[in-house]
Tab-separated table of C-alpha atoms and ligand atoms in Angstrom:
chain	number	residue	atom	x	y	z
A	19	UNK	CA	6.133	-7.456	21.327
A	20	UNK	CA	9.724	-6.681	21.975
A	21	UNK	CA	10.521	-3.115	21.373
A	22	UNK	CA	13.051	-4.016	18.644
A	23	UNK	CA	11.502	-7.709	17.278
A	24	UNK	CA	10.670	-7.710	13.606
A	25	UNK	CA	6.877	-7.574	12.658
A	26	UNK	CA	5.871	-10.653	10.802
A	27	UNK	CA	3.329	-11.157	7.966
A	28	UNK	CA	1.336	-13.291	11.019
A	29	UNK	CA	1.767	-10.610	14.096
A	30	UNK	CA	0.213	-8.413	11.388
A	31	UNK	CA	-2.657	-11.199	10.752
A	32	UNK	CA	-3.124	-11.394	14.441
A	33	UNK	CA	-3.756	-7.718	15.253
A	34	UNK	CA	-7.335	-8.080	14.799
A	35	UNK	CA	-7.617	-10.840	17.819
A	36	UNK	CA	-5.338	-8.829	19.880
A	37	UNK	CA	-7.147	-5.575	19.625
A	38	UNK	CA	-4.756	-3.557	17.754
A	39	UNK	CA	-4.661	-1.285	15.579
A	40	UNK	CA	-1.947	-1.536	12.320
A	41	UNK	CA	-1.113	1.927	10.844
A	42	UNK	CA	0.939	1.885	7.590
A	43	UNK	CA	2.701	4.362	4.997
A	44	UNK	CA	4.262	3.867	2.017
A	45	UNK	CA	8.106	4.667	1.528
A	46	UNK	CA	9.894	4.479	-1.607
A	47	UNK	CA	13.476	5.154	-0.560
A	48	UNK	CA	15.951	4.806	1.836
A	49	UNK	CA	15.844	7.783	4.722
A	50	UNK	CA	12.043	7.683	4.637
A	51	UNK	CA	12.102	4.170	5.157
A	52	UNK	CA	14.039	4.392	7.898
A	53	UNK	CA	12.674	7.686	9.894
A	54	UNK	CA	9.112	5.544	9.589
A	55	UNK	CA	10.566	2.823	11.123
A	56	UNK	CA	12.541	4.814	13.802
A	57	UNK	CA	9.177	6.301	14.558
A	58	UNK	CA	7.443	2.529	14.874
A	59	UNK	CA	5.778	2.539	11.734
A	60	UNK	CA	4.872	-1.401	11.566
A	61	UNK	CA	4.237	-1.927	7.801
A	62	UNK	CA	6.241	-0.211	5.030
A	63	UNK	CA	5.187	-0.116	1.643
A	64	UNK	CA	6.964	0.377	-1.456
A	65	UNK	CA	3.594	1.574	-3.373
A	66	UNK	CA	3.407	2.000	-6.707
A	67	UNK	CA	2.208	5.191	-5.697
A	68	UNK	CA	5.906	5.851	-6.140
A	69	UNK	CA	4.634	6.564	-10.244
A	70	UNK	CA	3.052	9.548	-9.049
A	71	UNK	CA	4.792	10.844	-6.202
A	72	UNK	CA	8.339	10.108	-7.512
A	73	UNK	CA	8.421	9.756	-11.017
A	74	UNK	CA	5.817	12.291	-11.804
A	75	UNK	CA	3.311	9.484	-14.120
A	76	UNK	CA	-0.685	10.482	-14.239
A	77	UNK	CA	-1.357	6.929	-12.658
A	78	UNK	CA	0.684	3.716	-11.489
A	79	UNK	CA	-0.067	2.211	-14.580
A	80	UNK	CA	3.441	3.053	-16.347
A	81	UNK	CA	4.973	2.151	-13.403
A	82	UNK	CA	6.952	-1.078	-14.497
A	83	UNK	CA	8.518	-4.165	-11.975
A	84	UNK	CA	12.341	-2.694	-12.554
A	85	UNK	CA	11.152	0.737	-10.828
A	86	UNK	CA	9.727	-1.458	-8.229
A	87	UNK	CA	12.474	-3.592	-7.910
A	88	UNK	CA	15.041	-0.299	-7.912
A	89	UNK	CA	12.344	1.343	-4.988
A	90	UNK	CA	12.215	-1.603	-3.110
A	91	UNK	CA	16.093	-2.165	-2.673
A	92	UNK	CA	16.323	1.371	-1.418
A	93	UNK	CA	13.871	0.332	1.533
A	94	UNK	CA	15.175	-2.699	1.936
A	95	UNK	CA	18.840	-1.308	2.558
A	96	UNK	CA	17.360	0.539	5.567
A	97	UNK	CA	16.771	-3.026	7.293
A	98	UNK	CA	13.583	-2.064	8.891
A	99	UNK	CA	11.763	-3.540	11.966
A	100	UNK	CA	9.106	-2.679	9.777
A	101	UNK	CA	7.536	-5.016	7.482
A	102	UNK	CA	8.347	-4.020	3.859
A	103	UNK	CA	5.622	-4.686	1.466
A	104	UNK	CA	5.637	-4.304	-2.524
A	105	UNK	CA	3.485	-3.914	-4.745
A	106	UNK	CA	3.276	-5.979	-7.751
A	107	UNK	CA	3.042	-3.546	-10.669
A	108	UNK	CA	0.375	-3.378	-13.292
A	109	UNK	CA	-0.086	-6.648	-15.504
A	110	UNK	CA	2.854	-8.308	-13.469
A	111	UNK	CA	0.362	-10.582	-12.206
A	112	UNK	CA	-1.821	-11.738	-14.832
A	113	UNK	CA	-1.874	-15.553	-13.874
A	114	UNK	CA	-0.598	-17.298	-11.511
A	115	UNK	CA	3.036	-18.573	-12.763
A	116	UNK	CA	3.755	-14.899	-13.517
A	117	UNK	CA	2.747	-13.659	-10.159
A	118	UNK	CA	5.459	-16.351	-8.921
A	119	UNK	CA	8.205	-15.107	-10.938
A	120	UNK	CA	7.586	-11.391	-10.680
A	121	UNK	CA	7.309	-11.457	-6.840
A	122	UNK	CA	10.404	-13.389	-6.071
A	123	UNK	CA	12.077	-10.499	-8.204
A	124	UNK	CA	10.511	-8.076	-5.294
A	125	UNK	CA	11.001	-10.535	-2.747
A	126	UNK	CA	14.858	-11.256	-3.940
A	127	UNK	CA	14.840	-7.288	-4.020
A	128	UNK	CA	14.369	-6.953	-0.207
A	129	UNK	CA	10.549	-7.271	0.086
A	130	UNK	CA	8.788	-9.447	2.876
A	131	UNK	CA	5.391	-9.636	1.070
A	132	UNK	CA	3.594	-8.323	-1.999
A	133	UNK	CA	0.316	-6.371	-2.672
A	134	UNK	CA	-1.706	-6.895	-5.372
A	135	UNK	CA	-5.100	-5.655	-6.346
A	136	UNK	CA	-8.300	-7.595	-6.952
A	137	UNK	CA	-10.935	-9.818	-5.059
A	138	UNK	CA	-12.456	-13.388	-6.497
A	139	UNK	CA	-10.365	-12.684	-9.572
A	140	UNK	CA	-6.739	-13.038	-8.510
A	141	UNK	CA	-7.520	-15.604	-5.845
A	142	UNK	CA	-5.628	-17.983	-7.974
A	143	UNK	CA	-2.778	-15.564	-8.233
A	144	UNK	CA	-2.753	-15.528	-4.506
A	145	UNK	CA	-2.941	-19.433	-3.796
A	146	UNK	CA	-0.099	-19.785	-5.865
A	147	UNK	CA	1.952	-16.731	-4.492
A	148	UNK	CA	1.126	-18.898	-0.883
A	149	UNK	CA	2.342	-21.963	-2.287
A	150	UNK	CA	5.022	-20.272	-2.731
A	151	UNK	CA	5.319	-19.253	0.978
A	152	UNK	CA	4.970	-15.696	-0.424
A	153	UNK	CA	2.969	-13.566	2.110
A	154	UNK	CA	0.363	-11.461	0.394
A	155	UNK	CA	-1.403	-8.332	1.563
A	156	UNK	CA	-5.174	-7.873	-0.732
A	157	UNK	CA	-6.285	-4.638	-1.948
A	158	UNK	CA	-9.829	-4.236	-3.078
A	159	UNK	CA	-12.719	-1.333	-3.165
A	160	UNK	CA	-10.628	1.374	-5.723
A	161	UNK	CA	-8.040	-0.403	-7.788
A	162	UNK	CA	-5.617	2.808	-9.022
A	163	UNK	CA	-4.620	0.094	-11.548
A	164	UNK	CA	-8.018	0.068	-13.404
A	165	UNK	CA	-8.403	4.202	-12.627
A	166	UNK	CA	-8.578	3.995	-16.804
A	167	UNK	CA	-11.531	1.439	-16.868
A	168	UNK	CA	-13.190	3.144	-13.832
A	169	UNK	CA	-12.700	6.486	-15.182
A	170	UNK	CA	-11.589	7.692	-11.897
A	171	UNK	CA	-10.880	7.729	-8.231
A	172	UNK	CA	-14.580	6.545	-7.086
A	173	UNK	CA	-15.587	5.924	-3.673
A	174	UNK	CA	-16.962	1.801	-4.002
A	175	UNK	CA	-19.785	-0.142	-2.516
A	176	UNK	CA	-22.833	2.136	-2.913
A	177	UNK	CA	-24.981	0.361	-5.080
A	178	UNK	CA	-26.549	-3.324	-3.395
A	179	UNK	CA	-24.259	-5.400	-6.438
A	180	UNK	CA	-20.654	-3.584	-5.822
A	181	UNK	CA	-21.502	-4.740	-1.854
A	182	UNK	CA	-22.338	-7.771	-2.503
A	183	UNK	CA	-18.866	-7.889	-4.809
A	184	UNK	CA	-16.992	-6.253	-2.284
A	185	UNK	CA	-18.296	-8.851	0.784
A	186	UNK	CA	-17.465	-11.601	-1.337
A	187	UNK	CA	-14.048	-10.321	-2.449
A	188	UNK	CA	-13.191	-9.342	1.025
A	189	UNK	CA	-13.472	-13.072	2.137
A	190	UNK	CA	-12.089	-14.744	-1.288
A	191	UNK	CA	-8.554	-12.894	-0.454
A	192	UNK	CA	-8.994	-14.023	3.351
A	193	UNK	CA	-9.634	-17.534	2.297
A	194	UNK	CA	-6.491	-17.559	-0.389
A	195	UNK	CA	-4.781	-16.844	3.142
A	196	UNK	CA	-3.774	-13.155	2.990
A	197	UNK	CA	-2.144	-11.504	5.857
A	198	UNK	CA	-3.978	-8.263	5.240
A	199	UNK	CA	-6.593	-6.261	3.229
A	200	UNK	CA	-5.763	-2.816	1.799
A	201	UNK	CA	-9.490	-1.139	1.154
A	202	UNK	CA	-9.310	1.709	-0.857
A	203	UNK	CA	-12.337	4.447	-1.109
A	204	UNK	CA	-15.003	1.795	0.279
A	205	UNK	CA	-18.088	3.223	1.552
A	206	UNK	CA	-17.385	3.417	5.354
A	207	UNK	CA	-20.746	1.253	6.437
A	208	UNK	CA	-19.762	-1.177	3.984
A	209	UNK	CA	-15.884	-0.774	5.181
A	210	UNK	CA	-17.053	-1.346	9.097
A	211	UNK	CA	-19.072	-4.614	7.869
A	212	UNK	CA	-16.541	-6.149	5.903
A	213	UNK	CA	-13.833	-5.258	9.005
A	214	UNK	CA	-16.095	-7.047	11.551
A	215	UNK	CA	-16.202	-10.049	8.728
A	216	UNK	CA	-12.787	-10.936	8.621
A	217	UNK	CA	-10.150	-12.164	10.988
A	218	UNK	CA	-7.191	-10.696	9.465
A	219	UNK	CA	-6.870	-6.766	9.524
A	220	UNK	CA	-8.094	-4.329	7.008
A	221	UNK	CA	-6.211	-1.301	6.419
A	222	UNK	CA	-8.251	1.261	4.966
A	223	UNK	CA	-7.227	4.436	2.977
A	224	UNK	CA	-10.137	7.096	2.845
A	225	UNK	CA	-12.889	4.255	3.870
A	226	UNK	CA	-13.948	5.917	7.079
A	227	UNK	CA	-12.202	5.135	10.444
A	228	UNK	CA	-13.650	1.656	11.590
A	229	UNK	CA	-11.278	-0.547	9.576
A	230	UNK	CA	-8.434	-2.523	11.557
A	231	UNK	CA	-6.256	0.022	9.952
A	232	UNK	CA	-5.035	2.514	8.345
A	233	UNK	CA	-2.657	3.586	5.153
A	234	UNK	CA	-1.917	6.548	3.832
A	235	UNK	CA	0.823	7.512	1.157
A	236	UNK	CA	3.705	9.291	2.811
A	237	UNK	CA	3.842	12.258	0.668
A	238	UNK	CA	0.119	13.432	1.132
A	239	UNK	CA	0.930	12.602	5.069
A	240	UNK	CA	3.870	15.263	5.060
A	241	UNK	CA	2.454	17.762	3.064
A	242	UNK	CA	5.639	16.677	0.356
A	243	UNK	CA	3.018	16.949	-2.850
A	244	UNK	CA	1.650	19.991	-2.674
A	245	UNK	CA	-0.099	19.911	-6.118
A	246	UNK	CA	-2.530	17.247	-5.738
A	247	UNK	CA	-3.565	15.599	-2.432
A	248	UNK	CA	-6.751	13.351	-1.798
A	249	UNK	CA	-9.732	14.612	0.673
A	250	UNK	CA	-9.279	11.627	3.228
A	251	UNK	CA	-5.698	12.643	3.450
A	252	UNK	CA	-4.802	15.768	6.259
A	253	UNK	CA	-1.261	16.487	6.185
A	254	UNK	CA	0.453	16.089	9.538
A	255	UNK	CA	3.365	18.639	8.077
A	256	UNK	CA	4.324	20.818	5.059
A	257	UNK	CA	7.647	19.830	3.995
A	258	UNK	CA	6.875	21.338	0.522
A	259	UNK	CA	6.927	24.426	2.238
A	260	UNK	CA	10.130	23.367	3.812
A	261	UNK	CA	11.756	22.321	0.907
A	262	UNK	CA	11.046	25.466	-1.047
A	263	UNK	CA	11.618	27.900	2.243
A	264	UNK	CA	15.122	25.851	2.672
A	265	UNK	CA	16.137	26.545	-1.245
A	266	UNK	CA	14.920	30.362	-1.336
A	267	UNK	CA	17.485	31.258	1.479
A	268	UNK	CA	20.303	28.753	0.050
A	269	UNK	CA	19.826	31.247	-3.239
A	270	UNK	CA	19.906	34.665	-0.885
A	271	UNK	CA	22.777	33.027	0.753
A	272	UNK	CA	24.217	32.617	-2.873
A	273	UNK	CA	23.345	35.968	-4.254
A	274	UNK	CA	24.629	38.202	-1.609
T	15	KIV	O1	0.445	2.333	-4.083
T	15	KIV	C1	0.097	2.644	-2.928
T	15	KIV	O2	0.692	3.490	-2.275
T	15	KIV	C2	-1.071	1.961	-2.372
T	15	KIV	C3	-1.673	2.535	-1.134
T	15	KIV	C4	-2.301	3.832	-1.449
T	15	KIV	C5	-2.614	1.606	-0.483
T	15	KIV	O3	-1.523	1.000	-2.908
């Protein structure tokens, strides 16, 4: 690839054949956006991780299609190289007509594909997103839009039935002809059999290193939430520490 040629929903879905790995990170403004892609980052996505990160929310369940929308303009200004991927937010997807009309909002917006979470049971959401010509990146294994139902952030696939689930969802998003599969906390055996499953590329985020790539969310990356920051994640940086060094010496610099 061209050092400056845009990455495509189907040089992503090719990685796997061509041997390469896809790294990722999620960006939910417009300098961020762009320093990723000035360091090569090939997928950007507008998470709604933001509800966490940025708005301070317990979960990405509050997190509603206008913050989405607002997030994903901001990344979108930065006219990445990068492929900019969205999230559709919780319950914006319930069938498949309103999975139509809230991604073209994100796709009118500035993204180049949407995420949404779910195996067998949003295949229909995802046929019809692809009838659509709507490219669609799958996320199964931990859903952070159930975390409510599951009562937590639960590493998935241990027992024989959630494998069997997972398997089976892994190739039901495949088959509805996504680009992609996010896999969130799946048991790393179970992560490294699905991977060798599939033709397109899975992208894992704390499901052990054999997947066809990797995600992570920017801020537990930088060290830029300091409060809370998953196990699988090791910070590359501290700009908390930054941030909070920088303003202590603006304030001597004020004072004296
Ligand atoms: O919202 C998000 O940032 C995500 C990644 C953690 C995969 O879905």
């Amino acid at each position: 690839m061209e050092p400056n040629q845009k990455i495509t929903p189907e040089w992503i879905s090719s990685a796997k054949a061509r041997g390469e790995k896809i790294p990722a990170l999620t960006a939910y403004d417009y300098p961020t956006a762009r320093l990723l892609d000035e360091a090569g980052v090939p997928i950007i996505l507008v998470g709604d991780s933001l509800g966490m990160v940025v708005l301070g929310y317990p979960d990405t369940t509050q997190v509603t299609l206008a913050e989405m929308r607002h997030h994903v303009a901001a990344v979108a200004r930065a006219k990445t190289r990068a492929l900019v991927v969205a999230d559709l937010s919780y319950h914006t997807y319930d069938t498949p007509e309103e999975a139509v009309v809230n991604a073209h909002i994100l796709v009118d917006a500035g993204a180049e594909a949407v995420k949404l979470e779910g195996g067998i049971e949003v295949v229909q959401e995802i046929r019809e997103l692809r009838r659509g010509n709507i490219a669609v990146m799958g996320h199964i294994g931990m859903l952070p839009q159930s975390v409510k139902e599951e009562g937590g952030y639960k590493i998935k696939g241990r027992s024989d039935a959630e494998r069997e689930r997972l398997l089976a969802d892994a190739l039901a998003v495949q088959e509805a002809d996504a680009f992609a599969l996010v896999m969130e906390l799946v048991e790393p055996e179970l992560a490294r059999e699905i991977t060798d499953g599939l033709h397109i590329p899975t992208i894992g985020i704390g499901s052990g290193t054999h997947c066809g790539g990797q995600i992570l969310v920017t801020h537990d990356l930088i060290g830029a939430f300091p409060w809370f920051r998953p196990k699988f994640a090791v910070a590359k940086a501290d700009v908390a520490s930054a941030i909070r060094g920088a303003a202590e010496a603006f304030i001597r610099d004020v004072r004296t």
